Short mmCIF file of C-alpha atoms and ligand atoms in Angstrom, two decimals:
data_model
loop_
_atom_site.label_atom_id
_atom_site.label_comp_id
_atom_site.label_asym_id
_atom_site.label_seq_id
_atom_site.Cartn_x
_atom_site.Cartn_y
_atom_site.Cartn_z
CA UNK A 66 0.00 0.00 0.00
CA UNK A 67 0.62 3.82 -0.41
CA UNK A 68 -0.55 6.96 0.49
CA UNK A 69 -1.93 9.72 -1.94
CA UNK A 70 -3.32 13.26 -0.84
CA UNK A 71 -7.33 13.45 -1.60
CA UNK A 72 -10.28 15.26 -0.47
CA UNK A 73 -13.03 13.83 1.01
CA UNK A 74 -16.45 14.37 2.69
CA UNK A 75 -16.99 13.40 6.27
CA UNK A 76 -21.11 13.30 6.43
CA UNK A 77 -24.08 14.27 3.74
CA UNK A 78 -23.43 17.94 4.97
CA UNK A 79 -19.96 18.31 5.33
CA UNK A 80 -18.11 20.12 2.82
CA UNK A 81 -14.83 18.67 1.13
CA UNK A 82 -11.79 18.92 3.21
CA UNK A 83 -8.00 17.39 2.14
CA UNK A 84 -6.97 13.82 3.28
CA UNK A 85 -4.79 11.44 2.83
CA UNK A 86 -5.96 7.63 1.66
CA UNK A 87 -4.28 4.24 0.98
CA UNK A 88 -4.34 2.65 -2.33
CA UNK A 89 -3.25 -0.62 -2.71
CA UNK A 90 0.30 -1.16 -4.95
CA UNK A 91 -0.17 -2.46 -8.50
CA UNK A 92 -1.02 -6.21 -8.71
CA UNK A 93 0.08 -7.66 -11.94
CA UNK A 94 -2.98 -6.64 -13.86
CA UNK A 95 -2.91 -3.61 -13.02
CA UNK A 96 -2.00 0.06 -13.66
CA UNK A 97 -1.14 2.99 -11.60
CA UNK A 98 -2.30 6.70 -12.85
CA UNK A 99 -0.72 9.84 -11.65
CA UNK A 100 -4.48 11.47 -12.02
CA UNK A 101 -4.11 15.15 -13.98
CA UNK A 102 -7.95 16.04 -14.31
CA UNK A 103 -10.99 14.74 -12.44
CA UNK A 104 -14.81 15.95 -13.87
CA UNK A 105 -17.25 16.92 -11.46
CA UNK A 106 -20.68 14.59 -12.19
CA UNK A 107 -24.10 15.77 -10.99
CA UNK A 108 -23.71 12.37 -9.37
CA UNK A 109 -20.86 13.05 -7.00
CA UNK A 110 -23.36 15.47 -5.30
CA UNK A 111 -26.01 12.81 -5.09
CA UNK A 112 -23.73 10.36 -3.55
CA UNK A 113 -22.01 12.73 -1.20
CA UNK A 114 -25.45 14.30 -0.20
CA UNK A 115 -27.02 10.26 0.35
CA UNK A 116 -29.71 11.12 -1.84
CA UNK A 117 -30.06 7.76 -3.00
CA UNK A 118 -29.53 6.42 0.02
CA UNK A 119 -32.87 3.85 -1.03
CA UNK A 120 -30.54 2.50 -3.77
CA UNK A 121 -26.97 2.85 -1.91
CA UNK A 122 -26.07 4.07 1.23
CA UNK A 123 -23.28 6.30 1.10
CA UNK A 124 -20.13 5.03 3.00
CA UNK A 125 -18.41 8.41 4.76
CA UNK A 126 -15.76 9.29 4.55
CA UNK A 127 -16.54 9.92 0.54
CA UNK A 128 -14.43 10.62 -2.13
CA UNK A 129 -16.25 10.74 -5.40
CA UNK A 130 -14.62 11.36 -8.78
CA UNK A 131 -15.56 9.33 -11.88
CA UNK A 132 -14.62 11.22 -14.94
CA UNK A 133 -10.86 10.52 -13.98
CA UNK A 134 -7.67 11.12 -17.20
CA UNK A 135 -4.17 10.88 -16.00
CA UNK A 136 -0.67 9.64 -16.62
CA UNK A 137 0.32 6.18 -15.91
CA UNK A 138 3.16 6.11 -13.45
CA UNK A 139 3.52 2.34 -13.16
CA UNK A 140 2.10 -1.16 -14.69
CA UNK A 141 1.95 -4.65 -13.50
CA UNK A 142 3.85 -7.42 -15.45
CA UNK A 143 0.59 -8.79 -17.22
CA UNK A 144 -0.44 -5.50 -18.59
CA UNK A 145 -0.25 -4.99 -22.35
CA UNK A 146 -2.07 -2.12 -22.93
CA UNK A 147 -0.22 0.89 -21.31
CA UNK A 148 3.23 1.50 -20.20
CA UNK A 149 4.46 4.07 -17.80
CA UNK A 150 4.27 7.69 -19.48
CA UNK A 151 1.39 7.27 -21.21
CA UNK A 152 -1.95 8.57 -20.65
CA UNK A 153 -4.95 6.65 -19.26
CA UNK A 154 -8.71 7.38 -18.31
CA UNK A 155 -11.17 5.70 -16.06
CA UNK A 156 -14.92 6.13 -15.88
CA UNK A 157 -17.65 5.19 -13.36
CA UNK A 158 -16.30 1.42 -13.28
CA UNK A 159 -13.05 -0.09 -11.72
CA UNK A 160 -14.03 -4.08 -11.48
CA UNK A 161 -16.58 -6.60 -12.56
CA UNK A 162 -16.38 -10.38 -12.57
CA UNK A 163 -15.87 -10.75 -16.58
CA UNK A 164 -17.77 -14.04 -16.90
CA UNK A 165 -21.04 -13.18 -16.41
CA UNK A 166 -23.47 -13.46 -19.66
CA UNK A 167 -23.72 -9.21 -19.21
CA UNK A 168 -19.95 -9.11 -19.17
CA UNK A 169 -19.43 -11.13 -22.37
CA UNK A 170 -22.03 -8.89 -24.13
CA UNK A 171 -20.16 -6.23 -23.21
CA UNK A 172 -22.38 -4.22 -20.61
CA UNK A 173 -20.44 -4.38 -17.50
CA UNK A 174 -22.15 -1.74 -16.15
CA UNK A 175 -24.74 -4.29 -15.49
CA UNK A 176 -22.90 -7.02 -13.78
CA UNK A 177 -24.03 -8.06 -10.59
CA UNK A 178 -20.36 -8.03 -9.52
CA UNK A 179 -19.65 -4.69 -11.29
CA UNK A 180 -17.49 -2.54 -8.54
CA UNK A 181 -18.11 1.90 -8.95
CA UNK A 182 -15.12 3.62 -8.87
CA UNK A 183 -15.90 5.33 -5.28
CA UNK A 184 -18.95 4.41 -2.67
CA UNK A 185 -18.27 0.47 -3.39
CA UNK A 186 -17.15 -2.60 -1.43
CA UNK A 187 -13.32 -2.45 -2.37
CA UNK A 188 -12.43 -6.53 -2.60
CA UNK A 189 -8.74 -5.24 -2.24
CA UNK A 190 -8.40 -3.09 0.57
CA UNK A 191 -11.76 -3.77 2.35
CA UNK A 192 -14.22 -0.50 3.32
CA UNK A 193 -15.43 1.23 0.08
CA UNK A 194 -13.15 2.33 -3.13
CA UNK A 195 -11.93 6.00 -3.72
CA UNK A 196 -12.59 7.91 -6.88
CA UNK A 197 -10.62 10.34 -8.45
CA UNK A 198 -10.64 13.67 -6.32
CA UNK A 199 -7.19 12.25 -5.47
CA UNK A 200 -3.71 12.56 -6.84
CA UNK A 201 -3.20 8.68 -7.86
CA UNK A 202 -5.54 5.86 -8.49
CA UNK A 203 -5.30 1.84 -9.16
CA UNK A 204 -7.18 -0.04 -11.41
CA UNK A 205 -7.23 -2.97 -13.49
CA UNK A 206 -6.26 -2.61 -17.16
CA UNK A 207 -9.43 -3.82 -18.10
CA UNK A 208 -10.97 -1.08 -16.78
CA UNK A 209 -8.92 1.95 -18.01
CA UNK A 210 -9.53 3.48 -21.45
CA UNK A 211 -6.83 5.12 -24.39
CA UNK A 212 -7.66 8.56 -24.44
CA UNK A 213 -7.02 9.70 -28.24
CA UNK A 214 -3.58 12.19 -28.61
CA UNK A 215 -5.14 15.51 -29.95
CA UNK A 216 -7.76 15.83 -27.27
CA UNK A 217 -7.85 18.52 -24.78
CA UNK A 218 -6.80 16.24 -21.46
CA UNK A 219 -9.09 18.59 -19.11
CA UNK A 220 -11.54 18.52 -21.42
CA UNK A 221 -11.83 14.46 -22.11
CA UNK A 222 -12.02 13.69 -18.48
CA UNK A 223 -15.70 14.19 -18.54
CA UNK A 224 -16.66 12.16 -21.46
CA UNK A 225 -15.79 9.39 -19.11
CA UNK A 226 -19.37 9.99 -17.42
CA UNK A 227 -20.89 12.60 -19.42
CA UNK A 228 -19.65 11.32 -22.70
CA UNK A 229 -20.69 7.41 -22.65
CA UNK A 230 -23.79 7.78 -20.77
CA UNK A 231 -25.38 10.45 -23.55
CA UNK A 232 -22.83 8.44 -26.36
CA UNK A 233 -24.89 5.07 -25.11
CA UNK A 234 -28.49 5.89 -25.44
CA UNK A 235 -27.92 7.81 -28.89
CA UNK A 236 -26.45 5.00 -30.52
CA UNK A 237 -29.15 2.76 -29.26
CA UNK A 238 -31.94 4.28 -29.97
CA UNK A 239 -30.36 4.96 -33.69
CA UNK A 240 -29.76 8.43 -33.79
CA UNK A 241 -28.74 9.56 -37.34
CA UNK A 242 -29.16 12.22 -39.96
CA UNK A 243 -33.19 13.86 -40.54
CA UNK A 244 -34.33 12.45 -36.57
CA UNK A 245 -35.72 15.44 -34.33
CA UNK A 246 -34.07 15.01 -31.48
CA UNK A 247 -34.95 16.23 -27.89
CA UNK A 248 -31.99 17.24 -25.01
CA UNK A 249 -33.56 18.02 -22.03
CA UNK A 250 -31.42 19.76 -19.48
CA UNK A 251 -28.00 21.63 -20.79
CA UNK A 252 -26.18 20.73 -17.85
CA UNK A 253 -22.67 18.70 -17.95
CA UNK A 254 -24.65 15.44 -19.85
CA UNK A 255 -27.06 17.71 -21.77
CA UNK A 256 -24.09 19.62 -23.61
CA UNK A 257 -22.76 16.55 -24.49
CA UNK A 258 -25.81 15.08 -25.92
CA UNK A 259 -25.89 18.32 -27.89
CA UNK A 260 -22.47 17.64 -29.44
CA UNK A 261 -23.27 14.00 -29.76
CA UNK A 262 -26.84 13.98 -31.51
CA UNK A 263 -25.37 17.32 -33.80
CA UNK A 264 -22.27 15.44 -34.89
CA UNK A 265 -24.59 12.25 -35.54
CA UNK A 266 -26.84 14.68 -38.26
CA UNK A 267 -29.83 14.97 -36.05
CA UNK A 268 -32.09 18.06 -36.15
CA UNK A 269 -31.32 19.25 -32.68
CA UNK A 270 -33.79 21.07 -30.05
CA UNK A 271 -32.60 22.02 -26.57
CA UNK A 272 -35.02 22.06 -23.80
CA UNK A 273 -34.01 24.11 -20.70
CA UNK A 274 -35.24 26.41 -17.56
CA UNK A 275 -32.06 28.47 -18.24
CA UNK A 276 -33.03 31.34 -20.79
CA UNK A 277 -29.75 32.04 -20.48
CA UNK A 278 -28.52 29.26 -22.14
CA UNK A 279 -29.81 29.94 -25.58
CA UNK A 280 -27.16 31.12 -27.30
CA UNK A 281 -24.30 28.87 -26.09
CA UNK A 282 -27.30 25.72 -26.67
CA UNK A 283 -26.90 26.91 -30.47
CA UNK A 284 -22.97 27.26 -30.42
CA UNK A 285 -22.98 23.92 -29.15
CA UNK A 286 -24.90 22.65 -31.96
CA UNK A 287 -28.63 23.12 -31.13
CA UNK A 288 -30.66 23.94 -33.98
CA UNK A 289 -33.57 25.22 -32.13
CA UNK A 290 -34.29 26.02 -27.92
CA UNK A 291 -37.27 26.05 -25.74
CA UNK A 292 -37.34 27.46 -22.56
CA UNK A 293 -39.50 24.38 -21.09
CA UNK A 294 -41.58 26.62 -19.01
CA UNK A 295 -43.29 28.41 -22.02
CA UNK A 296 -46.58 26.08 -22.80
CA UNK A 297 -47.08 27.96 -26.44
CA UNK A 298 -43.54 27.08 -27.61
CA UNK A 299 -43.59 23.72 -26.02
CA UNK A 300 -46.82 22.64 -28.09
CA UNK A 301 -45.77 23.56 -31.21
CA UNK A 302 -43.50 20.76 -30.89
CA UNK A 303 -46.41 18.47 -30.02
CA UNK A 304 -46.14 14.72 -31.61
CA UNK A 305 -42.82 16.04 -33.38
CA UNK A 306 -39.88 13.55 -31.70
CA UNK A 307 -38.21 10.27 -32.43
CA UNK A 308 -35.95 10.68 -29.52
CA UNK A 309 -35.54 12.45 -26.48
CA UNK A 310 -32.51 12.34 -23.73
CA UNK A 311 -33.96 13.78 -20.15
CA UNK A 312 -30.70 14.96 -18.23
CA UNK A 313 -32.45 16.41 -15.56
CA UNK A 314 -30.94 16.13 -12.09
CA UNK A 315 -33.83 17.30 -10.30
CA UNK A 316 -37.82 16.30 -9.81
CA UNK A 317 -39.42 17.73 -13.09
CA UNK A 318 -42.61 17.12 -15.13
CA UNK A 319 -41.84 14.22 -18.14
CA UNK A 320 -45.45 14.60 -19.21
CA UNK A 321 -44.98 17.71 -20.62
CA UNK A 322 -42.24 15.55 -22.87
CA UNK A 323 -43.57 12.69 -23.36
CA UNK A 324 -46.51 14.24 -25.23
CA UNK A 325 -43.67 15.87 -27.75
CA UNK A 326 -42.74 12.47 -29.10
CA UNK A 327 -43.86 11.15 -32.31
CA UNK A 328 -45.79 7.77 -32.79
CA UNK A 329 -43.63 4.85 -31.59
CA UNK A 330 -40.85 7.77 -29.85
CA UNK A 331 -38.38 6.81 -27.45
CA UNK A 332 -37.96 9.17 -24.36
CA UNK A 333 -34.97 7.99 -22.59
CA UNK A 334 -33.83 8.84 -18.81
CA UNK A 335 -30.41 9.38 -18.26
CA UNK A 336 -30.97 12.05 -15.28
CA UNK A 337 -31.17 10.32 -12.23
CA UNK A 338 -33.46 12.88 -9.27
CA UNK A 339 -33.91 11.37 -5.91
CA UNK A 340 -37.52 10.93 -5.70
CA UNK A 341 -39.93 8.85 -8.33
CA UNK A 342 -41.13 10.97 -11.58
CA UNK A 343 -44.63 10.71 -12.13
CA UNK A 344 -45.69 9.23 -15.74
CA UNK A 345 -49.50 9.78 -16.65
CA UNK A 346 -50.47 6.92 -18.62
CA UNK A 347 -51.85 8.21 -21.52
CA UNK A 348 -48.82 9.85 -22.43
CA UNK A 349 -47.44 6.41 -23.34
CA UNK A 350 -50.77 4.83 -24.84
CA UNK A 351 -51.23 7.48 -27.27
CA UNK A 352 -48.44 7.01 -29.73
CA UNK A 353 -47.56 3.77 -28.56
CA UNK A 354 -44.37 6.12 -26.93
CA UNK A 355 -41.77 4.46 -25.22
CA UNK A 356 -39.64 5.42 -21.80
CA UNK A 357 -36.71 4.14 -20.65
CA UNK A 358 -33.53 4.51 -18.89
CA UNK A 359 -29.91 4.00 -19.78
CA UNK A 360 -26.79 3.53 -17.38
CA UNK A 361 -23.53 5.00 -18.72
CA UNK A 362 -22.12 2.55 -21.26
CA UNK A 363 -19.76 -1.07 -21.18
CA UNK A 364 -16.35 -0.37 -21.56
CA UNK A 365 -15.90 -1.76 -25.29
CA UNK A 366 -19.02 1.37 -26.32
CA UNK A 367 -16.70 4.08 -23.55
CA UNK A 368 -13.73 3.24 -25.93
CA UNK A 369 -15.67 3.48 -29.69
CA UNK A 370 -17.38 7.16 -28.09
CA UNK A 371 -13.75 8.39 -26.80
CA UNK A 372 -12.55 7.53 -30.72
CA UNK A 373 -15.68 8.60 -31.88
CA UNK A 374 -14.50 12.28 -30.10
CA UNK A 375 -11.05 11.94 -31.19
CA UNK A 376 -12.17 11.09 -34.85
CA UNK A 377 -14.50 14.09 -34.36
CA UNK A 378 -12.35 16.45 -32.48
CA UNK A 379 -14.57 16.82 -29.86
CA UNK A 380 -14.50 17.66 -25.56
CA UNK A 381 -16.33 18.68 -23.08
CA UNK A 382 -16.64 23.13 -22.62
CA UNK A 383 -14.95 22.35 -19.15
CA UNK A 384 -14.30 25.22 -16.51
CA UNK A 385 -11.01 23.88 -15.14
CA UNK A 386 -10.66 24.80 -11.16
CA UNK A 387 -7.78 23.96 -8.57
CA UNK A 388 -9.17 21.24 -6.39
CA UNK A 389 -9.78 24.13 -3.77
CA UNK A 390 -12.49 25.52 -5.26
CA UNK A 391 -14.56 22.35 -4.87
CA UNK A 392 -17.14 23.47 -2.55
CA UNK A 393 -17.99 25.91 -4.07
CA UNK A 394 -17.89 24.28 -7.42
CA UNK A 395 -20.69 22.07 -6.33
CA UNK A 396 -22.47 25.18 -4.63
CA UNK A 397 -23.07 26.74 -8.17
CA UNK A 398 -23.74 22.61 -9.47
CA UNK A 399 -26.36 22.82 -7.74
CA UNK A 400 -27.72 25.96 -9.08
CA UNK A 401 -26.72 24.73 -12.93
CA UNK A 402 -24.43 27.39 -12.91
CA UNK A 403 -21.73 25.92 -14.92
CA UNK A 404 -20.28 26.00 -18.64
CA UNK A 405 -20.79 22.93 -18.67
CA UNK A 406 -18.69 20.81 -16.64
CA UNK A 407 -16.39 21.31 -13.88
CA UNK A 408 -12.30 19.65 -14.61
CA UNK A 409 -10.36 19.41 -11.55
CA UNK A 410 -6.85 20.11 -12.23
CA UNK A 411 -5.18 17.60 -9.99
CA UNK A 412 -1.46 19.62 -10.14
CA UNK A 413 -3.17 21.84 -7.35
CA UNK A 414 -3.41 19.31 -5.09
CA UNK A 415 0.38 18.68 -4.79
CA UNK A 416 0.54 22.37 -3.81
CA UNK A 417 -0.84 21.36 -0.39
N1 NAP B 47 -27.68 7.43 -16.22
C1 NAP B 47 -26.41 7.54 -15.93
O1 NAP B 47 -25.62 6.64 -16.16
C2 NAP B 47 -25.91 8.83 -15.36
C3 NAP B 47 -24.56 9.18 -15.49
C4 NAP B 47 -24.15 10.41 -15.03
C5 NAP B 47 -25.05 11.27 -14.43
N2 NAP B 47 -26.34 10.88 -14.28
C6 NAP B 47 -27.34 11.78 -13.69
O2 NAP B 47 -27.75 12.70 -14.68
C7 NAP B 47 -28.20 13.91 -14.06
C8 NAP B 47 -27.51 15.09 -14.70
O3 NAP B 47 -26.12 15.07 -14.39
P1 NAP B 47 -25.18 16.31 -14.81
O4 NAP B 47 -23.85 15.99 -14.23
O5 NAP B 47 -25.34 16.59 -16.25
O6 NAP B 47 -25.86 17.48 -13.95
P2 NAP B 47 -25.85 19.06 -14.19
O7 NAP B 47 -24.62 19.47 -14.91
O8 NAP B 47 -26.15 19.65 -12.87
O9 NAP B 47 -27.08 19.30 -15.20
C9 NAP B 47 -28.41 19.11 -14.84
C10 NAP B 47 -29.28 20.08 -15.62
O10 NAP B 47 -30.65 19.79 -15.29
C11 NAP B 47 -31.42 20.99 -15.38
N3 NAP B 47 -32.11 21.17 -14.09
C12 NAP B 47 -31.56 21.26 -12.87
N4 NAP B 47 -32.51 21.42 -11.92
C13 NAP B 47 -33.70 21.42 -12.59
C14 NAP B 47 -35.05 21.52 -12.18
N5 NAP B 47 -35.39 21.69 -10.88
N6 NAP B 47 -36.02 21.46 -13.12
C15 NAP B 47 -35.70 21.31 -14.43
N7 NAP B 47 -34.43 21.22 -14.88
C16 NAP B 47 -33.45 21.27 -13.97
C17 NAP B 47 -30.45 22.14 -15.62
O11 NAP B 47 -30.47 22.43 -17.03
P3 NAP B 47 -31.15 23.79 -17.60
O12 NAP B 47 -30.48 24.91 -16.85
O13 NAP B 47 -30.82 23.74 -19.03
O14 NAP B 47 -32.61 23.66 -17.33
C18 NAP B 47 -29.10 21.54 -15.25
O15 NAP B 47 -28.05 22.16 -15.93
C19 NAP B 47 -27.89 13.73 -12.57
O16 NAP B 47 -29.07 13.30 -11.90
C20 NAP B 47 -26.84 12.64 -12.55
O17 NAP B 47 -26.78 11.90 -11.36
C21 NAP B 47 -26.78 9.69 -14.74
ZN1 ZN B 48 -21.13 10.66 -13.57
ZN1 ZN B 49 -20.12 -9.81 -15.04
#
């Protein structure tokens, strides 16, 4: 074992204060990443605030941090992928079993052994595993991605979470050129599925509470915006949608969307609030609409959307911040005051 600097939160109220934590030293499959940025995901907050304490408890103290790029430092004698120097990224996963039926299709992220890179049982060390608001991290090669050489390091971190889990759905649901495509919610996950369902040839339209937000919605790649609490505009996009991608963090109305999609629409949830979302029935009937939900993405789909970005020449708009700032970071999170993602840069945590 060795100790890295981190910071952590004590209780659901507490705000982030420096550390220090163990991590364990390589094992043969494994590899060992200096970490250089860490995003900050709507669902650190939820985690670190026990809001889905129904689901999973939070473990205190937390350390969140899922969106993680870095350099690798050192690599255990089975690993082929990476050597030391290079860069490496890890996402929202750090283990599964890889023999499980959902493993060999590819969709880890639904193994009933699958281990989250913080708030989870850590089968090495014992208590719960630390994510990446820390200076160095440990994880099995399986599990870390190949970030492509001409992106923007700060800004790839958060297509780790933000990327894949707006990436996933897209692809699934087949959106291509001529769909009308929803985004609902231009947070972190919203701008990306922006970027995403623009660079895929759909007709864009960006639903948000933030008037604000218009005219970076369009730069981003939105071909039209609705501030969701106008009724008039909202209905002239009645019956209108193959596809829509809620990214809301927070208890909202999916009525008023469901009625927007087309015969046979998909709405998918990727936004994950605390407390159930009511769903009036006849919002689903008529139209024979669909809902569903989609987890983040299986680590052979992260790795085709971080080359898909790379082929595409595409980040996340990140506001990079010395791990300092972190409180109040997640202050202004919480009021969606961000463009559109938070990058920790990790160099200011060796300052302390
Ligand atoms: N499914 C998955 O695998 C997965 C992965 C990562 C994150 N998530 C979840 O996805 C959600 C979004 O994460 P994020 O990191 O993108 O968060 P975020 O950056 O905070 O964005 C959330 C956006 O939701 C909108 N919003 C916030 N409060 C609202 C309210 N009361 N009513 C209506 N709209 C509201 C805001 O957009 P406007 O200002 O444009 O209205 C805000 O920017 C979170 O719940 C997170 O836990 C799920
Ligand atoms: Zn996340
Ligand atoms: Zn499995």
């Amino acid at each position: 074992m060795y100790n890295t600097k981190a910071y952590s939160a004590g209780s659901a109220t507490s705000p982030f204060a420096p550390t220090v934590i163990s991590r364990r030293d390589p094992t043969e499959h494994d590899v060992q990443i200096e970490i250089l940025f860490c995003g900050i995901c709507h669902s650190d907050l939820h985690t670190v605030r026990n809001e889905w304490s129904d689901l999973m408890r939070t473990v205190y103290p937390c350390i969140p941090g899922h969106e993680i790029v870095g350099r690798v430092t050192k690599v255990g004698s089975a690993v082929s992928k990476f050597k030391p120097g290079g860069i490496g990224a890890v996402g929202c996963m750090v283990d599964s079993d890889g023999t499980c039926p959902e493993c060999h299709a590819g969709f880890e992220q639904f193994c009933p052994n699958m281990v989250l890179t913080y708030n989870s049982p850590d089968k090495h060390l014992g208590g719960v595993t630390y994510g990446g608001y820390s200076d160095s991290i440990v994880v099995d090669e399986r599990f870390v991605l190949r970030v492509p050489s001409n992106l923007d390091l700060a800004g790839a971190a958060p297509l780790l979470c933000a990327g894949i889990t707006t990436y996933s759905p897209m692809r699934r649901w087949g959106v291509t050129r001529d769909k009308k495509v929803g985004v609902v919610g231009l947070g972190g996950l919203g701008h990306m599925g922006v970027k995403f369902a623009h660079a895929l040839g759909a007709h864009v339209v960006v639903f948000t509470t933030s008037p604000h937000k218009k005219e970076d919605a369009l730069r981003l790649g939105a071909d039209e915006v609705v501030v969701s609490r106008h009724a008039d505009a909202m209905q002239k996009h009645a019956s209108s949608f193959d596809f829509i991608l809620d990214a809301v963090s927070a208890d909202h109305d999916i009525n008023a969307y469901l009625q927007l999609l087309r015969r046979d629409g998909n709405l998918t949830l990727v936004g994950a609030p605390a407390k159930p979302l009511a769903v009036a029935a006849f919002g689903l009937l008529l139209g024979r609409r669909s809902l569903s939900g989609s987890l983040i993405g299986g680590i052979r789909e992260t790795q085709e959307m971080l080359d898909f970005c790379g082929a595409h020449n595409m980040t996340t708009d990140v506001e990079v911040i010395p791990i300092q700032k972190v409180n109040e970071a997640c202050e202004r999170l919480l009021k969606s005051d961000v463009k559109y993602r938070f990058s920790i840069d990790m160099a200011s945590l060796k300052s302390e």
